[in-house]
CSV table of C-alpha atoms and ligand atoms in Angstrom, one decimal:
chain,number,residue,atom,x,y,z
A,1,UNK,CA,0.0,0.0,0.0
A,2,UNK,CA,1.4,3.4,-0.9
A,3,UNK,CA,0.4,7.0,-0.4
A,4,UNK,CA,-1.3,9.0,2.3
A,5,UNK,CA,-1.5,8.9,6.0
A,6,UNK,CA,-3.8,6.2,7.3
A,7,UNK,CA,-1.9,3.1,6.0
A,8,UNK,CA,0.7,1.0,7.8
A,9,UNK,CA,4.0,2.6,8.5
A,10,UNK,CA,6.7,2.0,5.9
A,11,UNK,CA,8.4,-1.3,6.5
A,12,UNK,CA,5.4,-2.7,8.4
A,13,UNK,CA,5.5,-6.5,8.3
A,14,UNK,CA,1.8,-6.9,7.5
A,15,UNK,CA,1.0,-8.1,4.1
A,16,UNK,CA,-2.0,-6.4,2.5
A,17,UNK,CA,-4.1,-9.6,2.9
A,18,UNK,CA,-3.3,-9.7,6.6
A,19,UNK,CA,-4.1,-6.0,6.9
A,20,UNK,CA,-7.4,-6.4,5.2
A,21,UNK,CA,-8.2,-9.4,7.4
A,22,UNK,CA,-7.4,-7.4,10.5
A,23,UNK,CA,-9.7,-4.5,9.4
A,24,UNK,CA,-12.6,-6.8,8.6
A,25,UNK,CA,-15.6,-7.2,11.0
A,26,UNK,CA,-14.5,-9.9,13.4
A,27,UNK,CA,-17.6,-12.0,12.6
A,28,UNK,CA,-16.5,-12.1,8.9
A,29,UNK,CA,-12.8,-13.0,9.4
A,30,UNK,CA,-11.6,-16.2,7.9
A,31,UNK,CA,-14.6,-16.6,5.6
A,32,UNK,CA,-14.3,-17.3,1.9
A,33,UNK,CA,-16.6,-16.1,-0.8
A,34,UNK,CA,-19.7,-18.1,-1.8
A,35,UNK,CA,-19.6,-20.1,-5.0
A,36,UNK,CA,-19.5,-23.5,-6.5
A,37,UNK,CA,-16.2,-24.5,-8.4
A,38,UNK,CA,-16.3,-23.1,-11.9
A,39,UNK,CA,-14.4,-25.9,-13.6
A,40,UNK,CA,-14.2,-25.9,-17.4
A,41,UNK,CA,-15.5,-29.3,-18.4
A,42,UNK,CA,-17.8,-30.4,-21.2
A,43,UNK,CA,-20.8,-31.1,-19.0
A,44,UNK,CA,-21.6,-28.5,-16.4
A,45,UNK,CA,-24.5,-29.6,-14.2
A,46,UNK,CA,-23.6,-28.1,-10.9
A,47,UNK,CA,-25.3,-24.7,-10.5
A,48,UNK,CA,-28.8,-25.3,-11.9
A,49,UNK,CA,-28.4,-22.9,-14.8
A,50,UNK,CA,-30.4,-23.4,-18.0
A,51,UNK,CA,-28.2,-25.4,-20.4
A,52,UNK,CA,-29.8,-23.8,-23.5
A,53,UNK,CA,-28.2,-20.5,-24.7
A,54,UNK,CA,-30.3,-17.5,-25.2
A,55,UNK,CA,-32.1,-17.9,-28.6
A,56,UNK,CA,-30.8,-15.6,-31.4
A,57,UNK,CA,-34.2,-13.9,-31.8
A,58,UNK,CA,-34.0,-12.8,-28.1
A,59,UNK,CA,-30.3,-11.9,-28.4
A,60,UNK,CA,-31.3,-9.5,-31.3
A,61,UNK,CA,-34.1,-8.0,-29.3
A,62,UNK,CA,-31.9,-7.4,-26.3
A,63,UNK,CA,-29.2,-5.8,-28.3
A,64,UNK,CA,-31.7,-3.5,-30.0
A,65,UNK,CA,-33.1,-2.6,-26.6
A,66,UNK,CA,-29.6,-1.9,-25.3
A,67,UNK,CA,-28.7,0.2,-28.3
A,68,UNK,CA,-31.7,2.4,-27.4
A,69,UNK,CA,-31.0,2.5,-23.6
A,70,UNK,CA,-27.2,3.0,-23.5
A,71,UNK,CA,-27.1,6.7,-24.6
A,72,UNK,CA,-29.3,7.6,-21.6
A,73,UNK,CA,-26.9,6.0,-19.0
A,74,UNK,CA,-25.8,9.5,-18.1
A,75,UNK,CA,-29.1,9.7,-16.2
A,76,UNK,CA,-30.0,7.7,-13.1
A,77,UNK,CA,-32.4,4.8,-13.9
A,78,UNK,CA,-36.1,5.1,-13.8
A,79,UNK,CA,-36.7,4.5,-10.1
A,80,UNK,CA,-40.2,3.3,-10.6
A,81,UNK,CA,-39.3,1.0,-13.6
A,82,UNK,CA,-43.0,1.0,-14.5
A,83,UNK,CA,-42.7,-0.8,-17.8
A,84,UNK,CA,-40.7,-3.7,-16.3
A,85,UNK,CA,-42.9,-4.0,-13.3
A,86,UNK,CA,-45.9,-4.1,-15.5
A,87,UNK,CA,-44.4,-6.8,-17.7
A,88,UNK,CA,-43.4,-8.9,-14.7
A,89,UNK,CA,-46.9,-8.5,-13.3
A,90,UNK,CA,-48.4,-9.6,-16.6
A,91,UNK,CA,-46.2,-12.6,-16.7
A,92,UNK,CA,-47.1,-13.7,-13.2
A,93,UNK,CA,-50.8,-13.1,-13.9
A,94,UNK,CA,-50.7,-15.1,-17.1
A,95,UNK,CA,-48.9,-18.1,-15.6
A,96,UNK,CA,-50.3,-18.3,-12.1
A,97,UNK,CA,-53.9,-17.4,-12.6
A,98,UNK,CA,-53.7,-14.8,-9.8
A,99,UNK,CA,-54.1,-11.2,-10.8
A,100,UNK,CA,-50.9,-9.3,-9.9
A,101,UNK,CA,-50.6,-5.6,-10.5
A,102,UNK,CA,-47.5,-3.6,-11.3
A,103,UNK,CA,-47.4,-1.9,-8.0
A,104,UNK,CA,-47.1,-5.2,-6.2
A,105,UNK,CA,-43.8,-5.9,-8.0
A,106,UNK,CA,-40.3,-4.9,-7.0
A,107,UNK,CA,-37.1,-6.1,-8.7
A,108,UNK,CA,-33.4,-6.2,-8.2
A,109,UNK,CA,-30.1,-7.6,-9.6
A,110,UNK,CA,-31.0,-11.2,-9.1
A,111,UNK,CA,-33.3,-12.7,-6.4
A,112,UNK,CA,-30.3,-12.9,-4.1
A,113,UNK,CA,-30.2,-9.1,-4.0
A,114,UNK,CA,-34.0,-9.0,-3.4
A,115,UNK,CA,-33.8,-11.6,-0.6
A,116,UNK,CA,-30.9,-9.8,1.0
A,117,UNK,CA,-32.9,-6.6,0.9
A,118,UNK,CA,-35.7,-8.3,2.8
A,119,UNK,CA,-33.3,-9.5,5.5
A,120,UNK,CA,-31.7,-6.1,5.7
A,121,UNK,CA,-35.0,-4.4,6.2
A,122,UNK,CA,-36.8,-6.8,8.5
A,123,UNK,CA,-34.0,-8.7,10.3
A,124,UNK,CA,-30.5,-7.5,11.2
A,125,UNK,CA,-28.8,-7.0,14.6
A,126,UNK,CA,-30.8,-8.3,17.5
A,127,UNK,CA,-33.3,-10.0,15.2
A,128,UNK,CA,-33.5,-13.5,13.7
A,129,UNK,CA,-34.2,-15.4,10.5
A,130,UNK,CA,-35.2,-19.1,10.1
A,131,UNK,CA,-35.1,-21.5,7.1
A,132,UNK,CA,-35.8,-25.2,7.0
A,133,UNK,CA,-32.7,-27.2,6.2
A,134,UNK,CA,-31.3,-28.5,4.0
A,135,UNK,CA,-32.1,-25.5,1.9
A,136,UNK,CA,-30.4,-22.9,-0.2
A,137,UNK,CA,-26.8,-22.4,1.1
A,138,UNK,CA,-27.0,-18.6,0.6
A,139,UNK,CA,-29.6,-18.1,3.3
A,140,UNK,CA,-27.2,-18.4,6.2
A,141,UNK,CA,-24.9,-15.9,4.4
A,142,UNK,CA,-27.7,-13.3,4.4
A,143,UNK,CA,-27.9,-13.7,8.1
A,144,UNK,CA,-24.2,-13.6,8.6
A,145,UNK,CA,-23.6,-10.5,6.5
A,146,UNK,CA,-26.5,-8.6,8.2
A,147,UNK,CA,-25.6,-9.7,11.7
A,148,UNK,CA,-28.9,-11.5,12.0
A,149,UNK,CA,-29.2,-14.5,14.3
A,150,UNK,CA,-29.5,-17.6,12.1
A,151,UNK,CA,-32.0,-20.3,13.1
A,152,UNK,CA,-31.6,-23.6,11.3
A,153,UNK,CA,-34.9,-25.3,11.2
A,154,UNK,CA,-35.3,-28.9,10.0
A,155,UNK,CA,-37.2,-31.0,7.6
A,156,UNK,CA,-38.3,-34.7,7.6
A,157,UNK,CA,-41.8,-36.0,8.2
A,158,UNK,CA,-42.1,-39.2,10.4
A,159,UNK,CA,-43.3,-41.9,8.0
A,160,UNK,CA,-43.0,-39.5,5.1
A,161,UNK,CA,-40.2,-37.9,3.0
A,162,UNK,CA,-36.8,-37.1,4.6
A,163,UNK,CA,-37.0,-33.6,3.2
A,164,UNK,CA,-40.7,-32.9,3.4
A,165,UNK,CA,-42.3,-30.3,5.6
A,166,UNK,CA,-45.6,-30.8,7.3
A,167,UNK,CA,-47.7,-27.8,8.4
A,168,UNK,CA,-47.7,-28.7,12.1
A,169,UNK,CA,-44.0,-29.4,12.4
A,170,UNK,CA,-43.1,-26.2,10.4
A,171,UNK,CA,-45.5,-24.1,12.5
A,172,UNK,CA,-44.1,-25.6,15.8
A,173,UNK,CA,-40.6,-24.6,14.9
A,174,UNK,CA,-41.6,-21.1,13.9
A,175,UNK,CA,-43.6,-20.8,17.2
A,176,UNK,CA,-40.6,-21.9,19.2
A,177,UNK,CA,-38.3,-19.3,17.7
A,178,UNK,CA,-40.6,-16.4,16.8
A,179,UNK,CA,-38.2,-15.2,14.0
A,180,UNK,CA,-38.4,-11.9,12.2
A,181,UNK,CA,-37.9,-13.4,8.7
A,182,UNK,CA,-38.7,-17.0,7.5
A,183,UNK,CA,-37.5,-18.1,4.1
A,184,UNK,CA,-39.0,-21.1,2.5
A,185,UNK,CA,-37.6,-22.2,-0.9
A,186,UNK,CA,-40.3,-23.9,-2.9
A,187,UNK,CA,-39.3,-25.9,-4.9
A,188,UNK,CA,-36.5,-26.3,-2.4
A,189,UNK,CA,-32.8,-26.3,-3.3
A,190,UNK,CA,-31.0,-28.7,-3.0
A,191,UNK,CA,-33.8,-31.2,-2.5
A,192,UNK,CA,-36.1,-30.2,-5.5
A,193,UNK,CA,-39.5,-30.7,-4.0
A,194,UNK,CA,-42.2,-28.0,-3.7
A,195,UNK,CA,-43.8,-27.2,-0.4
A,196,UNK,CA,-47.5,-27.4,0.0
A,197,UNK,CA,-49.5,-24.1,0.4
A,198,UNK,CA,-50.9,-25.5,3.7
A,199,UNK,CA,-47.3,-25.4,5.1
A,200,UNK,CA,-46.9,-21.8,4.1
A,201,UNK,CA,-50.2,-20.8,5.6
A,202,UNK,CA,-49.4,-22.6,8.8
A,203,UNK,CA,-46.0,-20.9,9.0
A,204,UNK,CA,-47.5,-17.5,8.3
A,205,UNK,CA,-50.1,-17.9,11.1
A,206,UNK,CA,-47.6,-19.2,13.6
A,207,UNK,CA,-45.1,-16.3,13.1
A,208,UNK,CA,-47.2,-13.2,13.8
A,209,UNK,CA,-44.3,-10.8,13.5
A,210,UNK,CA,-42.4,-12.4,10.7
A,211,UNK,CA,-42.0,-11.5,7.1
A,212,UNK,CA,-42.5,-14.9,5.3
A,213,UNK,CA,-40.6,-15.2,2.0
A,214,UNK,CA,-41.3,-18.0,-0.4
A,215,UNK,CA,-38.4,-18.3,-2.8
A,216,UNK,CA,-39.9,-19.7,-6.0
A,217,UNK,CA,-36.7,-19.6,-8.1
A,218,UNK,CA,-37.7,-22.9,-9.8
A,219,UNK,CA,-41.5,-22.4,-10.0
A,220,UNK,CA,-41.6,-22.8,-13.8
A,221,UNK,CA,-40.3,-26.4,-13.5
A,222,UNK,CA,-42.9,-27.6,-11.0
A,223,UNK,CA,-44.9,-30.7,-11.7
A,224,UNK,CA,-48.5,-30.3,-12.8
A,225,UNK,CA,-50.8,-29.4,-10.0
A,226,UNK,CA,-48.1,-27.6,-7.9
A,227,UNK,CA,-49.6,-24.3,-6.8
A,228,UNK,CA,-47.7,-21.0,-6.4
A,229,UNK,CA,-47.6,-19.1,-3.1
A,230,UNK,CA,-48.8,-16.2,-5.2
A,231,UNK,CA,-52.3,-17.7,-4.6
A,232,UNK,CA,-51.8,-16.8,-0.9
A,233,UNK,CA,-50.8,-13.2,-1.2
A,234,UNK,CA,-54.4,-11.8,-0.9
A,235,UNK,CA,-55.0,-10.9,2.8
A,236,UNK,CA,-51.4,-11.7,3.9
A,237,UNK,CA,-49.4,-8.5,4.0
A,238,UNK,CA,-46.4,-10.1,5.5
A,239,UNK,CA,-46.0,-12.7,2.7
A,240,UNK,CA,-43.5,-12.1,-0.1
A,241,UNK,CA,-42.9,-14.4,-3.1
A,242,UNK,CA,-39.6,-14.1,-4.9
A,243,UNK,CA,-38.9,-15.2,-8.5
A,244,UNK,CA,-35.9,-15.0,-10.8
A,245,UNK,CA,-35.0,-15.0,-14.5
A,246,UNK,CA,-31.9,-17.0,-13.7
A,247,UNK,CA,-33.3,-20.5,-14.2
A,248,UNK,CA,-36.3,-21.1,-16.4
A,249,UNK,CA,-35.7,-17.9,-18.4
A,250,UNK,CA,-32.1,-18.9,-19.1
A,251,UNK,CA,-30.7,-15.5,-17.9
A,252,UNK,CA,-28.5,-16.3,-14.9
A,253,UNK,CA,-26.0,-13.8,-16.3
A,254,UNK,CA,-28.6,-11.1,-16.8
A,255,UNK,CA,-29.2,-10.7,-13.0
A,256,UNK,CA,-32.9,-10.2,-12.6
A,257,UNK,CA,-34.9,-11.2,-9.6
A,258,UNK,CA,-38.1,-9.5,-8.7
A,259,UNK,CA,-37.7,-6.6,-6.3
A,260,UNK,CA,-35.6,-3.4,-5.9
A,261,UNK,CA,-33.3,-0.7,-7.5
A,262,UNK,CA,-32.4,-1.5,-11.1
A,263,UNK,CA,-30.0,-0.1,-13.6
A,264,UNK,CA,-31.3,0.9,-17.0
A,265,UNK,CA,-29.5,-1.8,-18.9
A,266,UNK,CA,-31.0,-4.5,-16.7
A,267,UNK,CA,-34.5,-3.1,-17.4
A,268,UNK,CA,-33.9,-3.0,-21.1
A,269,UNK,CA,-32.6,-6.6,-21.2
A,270,UNK,CA,-35.3,-7.9,-18.9
A,271,UNK,CA,-38.1,-6.1,-20.9
A,272,UNK,CA,-36.7,-7.7,-24.1
A,273,UNK,CA,-36.6,-11.1,-22.3
A,274,UNK,CA,-40.2,-10.8,-21.1
A,275,UNK,CA,-41.4,-9.8,-24.6
A,276,UNK,CA,-39.9,-13.0,-25.8
A,277,UNK,CA,-40.9,-15.2,-22.9
A,278,UNK,CA,-42.3,-18.0,-25.1
A,279,UNK,CA,-38.9,-18.3,-26.9
A,280,UNK,CA,-37.0,-18.2,-23.6
A,281,UNK,CA,-39.3,-20.6,-21.8
A,282,UNK,CA,-39.5,-23.0,-24.8
A,283,UNK,CA,-37.0,-25.4,-23.3
A,284,UNK,CA,-38.7,-25.7,-19.9
A,285,UNK,CA,-40.7,-28.8,-20.9
A,286,UNK,CA,-37.6,-30.4,-22.4
A,287,UNK,CA,-35.7,-29.8,-19.2
A,288,UNK,CA,-38.5,-31.2,-17.1
A,289,UNK,CA,-38.5,-34.3,-19.2
A,290,UNK,CA,-34.7,-34.7,-18.6
A,291,UNK,CA,-35.3,-34.1,-14.9
A,292,UNK,CA,-37.9,-36.9,-14.8
A,293,UNK,CA,-35.6,-39.1,-16.8
A,294,UNK,CA,-32.8,-38.6,-14.2
A,295,UNK,CA,-35.2,-39.5,-11.3
A,296,UNK,CA,-36.3,-42.7,-13.2
A,297,UNK,CA,-32.9,-43.9,-14.3
A,298,UNK,CA,-31.1,-43.1,-11.0
A,299,UNK,CA,-33.8,-45.1,-9.1
A,300,UNK,CA,-33.3,-48.0,-11.6
A,301,UNK,CA,-29.6,-47.9,-10.7
A,302,UNK,CA,-30.6,-48.5,-7.1
A,303,UNK,CA,-29.9,-44.9,-6.0
A,304,UNK,CA,-32.3,-42.7,-4.1
A,305,UNK,CA,-33.4,-39.6,-6.2
A,306,UNK,CA,-35.7,-37.2,-4.4
A,307,UNK,CA,-38.8,-36.4,-6.5
A,308,UNK,CA,-38.2,-32.9,-8.0
A,309,UNK,CA,-40.3,-29.9,-9.0
A,310,UNK,CA,-37.2,-28.1,-10.1
A,311,UNK,CA,-34.6,-28.3,-12.9
A,312,UNK,CA,-32.3,-30.5,-10.8
A,313,UNK,CA,-32.4,-33.7,-8.8
A,314,UNK,CA,-30.9,-34.5,-5.5
A,315,UNK,CA,-29.7,-38.1,-5.5
A,316,UNK,CA,-28.9,-40.1,-2.4
A,317,UNK,CA,-27.5,-43.6,-1.9
A,318,UNK,CA,-23.8,-42.9,-2.5
A,319,UNK,CA,-21.4,-44.6,-0.1
A,320,UNK,CA,-19.0,-41.6,-0.5
A,321,UNK,CA,-20.4,-38.6,-2.3
A,322,UNK,CA,-16.9,-37.1,-2.7
A,323,UNK,CA,-15.6,-40.2,-4.5
A,324,UNK,CA,-18.6,-40.1,-6.9
A,325,UNK,CA,-18.2,-36.4,-7.5
A,326,UNK,CA,-14.6,-36.9,-8.5
A,327,UNK,CA,-15.4,-40.0,-10.6
A,328,UNK,CA,-17.9,-38.0,-12.6
A,329,UNK,CA,-15.5,-35.1,-13.0
A,330,UNK,CA,-12.9,-37.5,-14.3
A,331,UNK,CA,-15.4,-38.2,-17.1
A,332,UNK,CA,-16.0,-34.5,-17.7
A,333,UNK,CA,-19.2,-34.2,-15.8
A,334,UNK,CA,-19.5,-31.5,-13.1
A,335,UNK,CA,-22.2,-32.0,-10.5
A,336,UNK,CA,-22.7,-30.4,-7.0
A,337,UNK,CA,-21.6,-31.8,-3.7
A,338,UNK,CA,-24.0,-29.9,-1.5
A,339,UNK,CA,-22.6,-31.3,1.7
A,340,UNK,CA,-25.3,-33.7,2.5
A,341,UNK,CA,-23.7,-37.1,3.3
A,342,UNK,CA,-24.2,-39.6,0.6
A,343,UNK,CA,-25.9,-37.1,-1.8
A,344,UNK,CA,-25.1,-35.2,-4.9
A,345,UNK,CA,-27.2,-32.7,-6.8
A,346,UNK,CA,-27.3,-32.6,-10.6
A,347,UNK,CA,-28.9,-30.0,-12.9
A,348,UNK,CA,-31.2,-31.3,-15.7
A,349,UNK,CA,-29.4,-30.2,-18.9
A,350,UNK,CA,-29.9,-31.0,-22.5
A,351,UNK,CA,-30.8,-34.6,-23.5
A,352,UNK,CA,-27.1,-35.1,-24.6
A,353,UNK,CA,-25.8,-33.8,-21.3
A,354,UNK,CA,-28.2,-36.0,-19.4
A,355,UNK,CA,-27.1,-39.0,-21.4
A,356,UNK,CA,-23.5,-38.3,-20.7
A,357,UNK,CA,-24.2,-37.9,-17.0
A,358,UNK,CA,-26.3,-41.0,-16.7
A,359,UNK,CA,-23.8,-43.1,-18.6
A,360,UNK,CA,-20.9,-41.9,-16.4
A,361,UNK,CA,-23.1,-42.5,-13.3
A,362,UNK,CA,-24.0,-46.0,-14.5
A,363,UNK,CA,-20.4,-47.0,-15.1
A,364,UNK,CA,-19.5,-45.7,-11.7
A,365,UNK,CA,-22.3,-47.5,-9.9
A,366,UNK,CA,-21.5,-50.7,-11.8
A,367,UNK,CA,-17.9,-50.6,-10.8
A,368,UNK,CA,-18.9,-50.5,-7.2
A,369,UNK,CA,-18.8,-46.7,-6.7
A,370,UNK,CA,-15.1,-46.5,-7.2
A,371,UNK,CA,-13.2,-44.2,-9.6
A,372,UNK,CA,-12.3,-45.9,-12.9
A,373,UNK,CA,-8.7,-46.7,-13.2
A,374,UNK,CA,-8.3,-46.8,-9.4
A,375,UNK,CA,-8.2,-50.2,-7.7
B,1,PLP,C1,-30.6,-20.2,-8.1
B,1,PLP,C2,-31.4,-19.8,-7.0
B,1,PLP,C3,-31.8,-18.5,-6.9
B,1,PLP,C4,-31.5,-17.5,-8.0
B,1,PLP,O1,-30.7,-16.5,-7.5
B,1,PLP,P1,-30.5,-15.2,-8.5
B,1,PLP,O2,-29.8,-14.3,-7.7
B,1,PLP,O3,-31.8,-14.8,-9.0
B,1,PLP,O4,-29.6,-15.7,-9.7
B,1,PLP,C5,-32.6,-18.1,-5.8
B,1,PLP,N1,-33.0,-19.0,-4.9
B,1,PLP,C6,-32.6,-20.3,-5.0
B,1,PLP,C7,-33.1,-21.3,-3.9
B,1,PLP,C8,-31.8,-20.7,-6.0
B,1,PLP,O5,-31.4,-22.0,-6.0
C-alpha cells in the first residue's frame, strides 16, 4: 500500500491480505466467498443454470433494446421502472392465474439481492431469521452479513419424506423461535421438492411478527398441479414471493430477480426477455423431461433420487459422495456436492448432457462406486 496517512508505517511487516483481514468485521474474518467451483468441463450440471443458450431472436431484441437504452446511461435509472414491473406482473398473472398488479412488483439484480434486501429491512442485529434445512446455502450468508441471528430449522416427516415439511411441524418450529424473517424455498434447493401451500399458511399464522418469504426460483419447472404461493398473497401483507429470471428464463448472467433498484441496462434486457418469454421458456418442458428421466434412471440404478419440482435432482445412496463427484468429474461431468452425506445434486441439462451424465453414473455404480482406473 502506498500514499497517504492512514496506511501502515513504511516497513510494516503486514501483508495487505493480513491487513485487510485485521480490518474486517470480526464475525466475517476467515470466511471465503460463496460459490461452486467453476471448472471448465464439457458437461456443467452443478449450478442449476439453464443449459440452453439465449435464442438468437431474443439476443437480437436485447441488443436492439440496449442500443436504445445505453445513450441515456448518463441519467440515473427510472426509479419506478414502471414498464418492467408491468411486464413482470403480466407474466405472473398469465402463468399463475392470480391477478398481480405492477405496484405489487419490486425487482433487483437477481433474487439474491432481493432476498438480502428483505433480510436487511426486516431482520438485522438483534433479530433472527429461520429457514428449514437442508435448503439454499446462501440463506445463512444473508444472516451472517447482516448480523442477523441464524436459526436452522429442520425437515423430515415421520413416516414421510426425509426432506418434506408438514404444516404442524413447520409451525411448531416457527412458534418456538418467533423469528423476524422466515425463508421457504419452494421448490426447495437442493432437494427439489415443492412445499404445499398449507405449510406456508401454517408458518404465516404461527409467526405473527415475521415476514415470510417464499423463494420460487424454480417455480416454472414444477410438476403439474403444484400451486404457487402467489395464490396466498391476498390478505397476507407479511407474505413475499420471490422469483428469478436466472433459471427457467435462461438468464443467470442477466441478473434479474423480482424486487428493488435497477439499472437501465437491466431493465432493457429484462423487458426484451419478457417480450420473448415464449422463446425463452420454450425449453422448460424439455428440461422437465430430462429431470424426470434422471429420477427414473437413478432409481433404476438402485440410487435414491428425491422427487423434484425443479430443474435439478438430489440423488442419495452414494457410499461416499466425494468419490462419486470426482469419478464423474474424471469423465468431464461436473455436479454439485451440497454437503449432504451420501448425496449429490445434478442439474437437468440438454438430452445429450443428461445421457453423458447417466452413462458416467451407471459406469460408476456398476464398478462398485469407485473411480475408474483406481483399484
Ligand atoms: C438459483 C437460486 C436463486 C437464484 O438467484 P439469482 O440471484 O436470482 O440468480 C434463488 N433461490 C434459490 C433457492 C436458488 O437455487
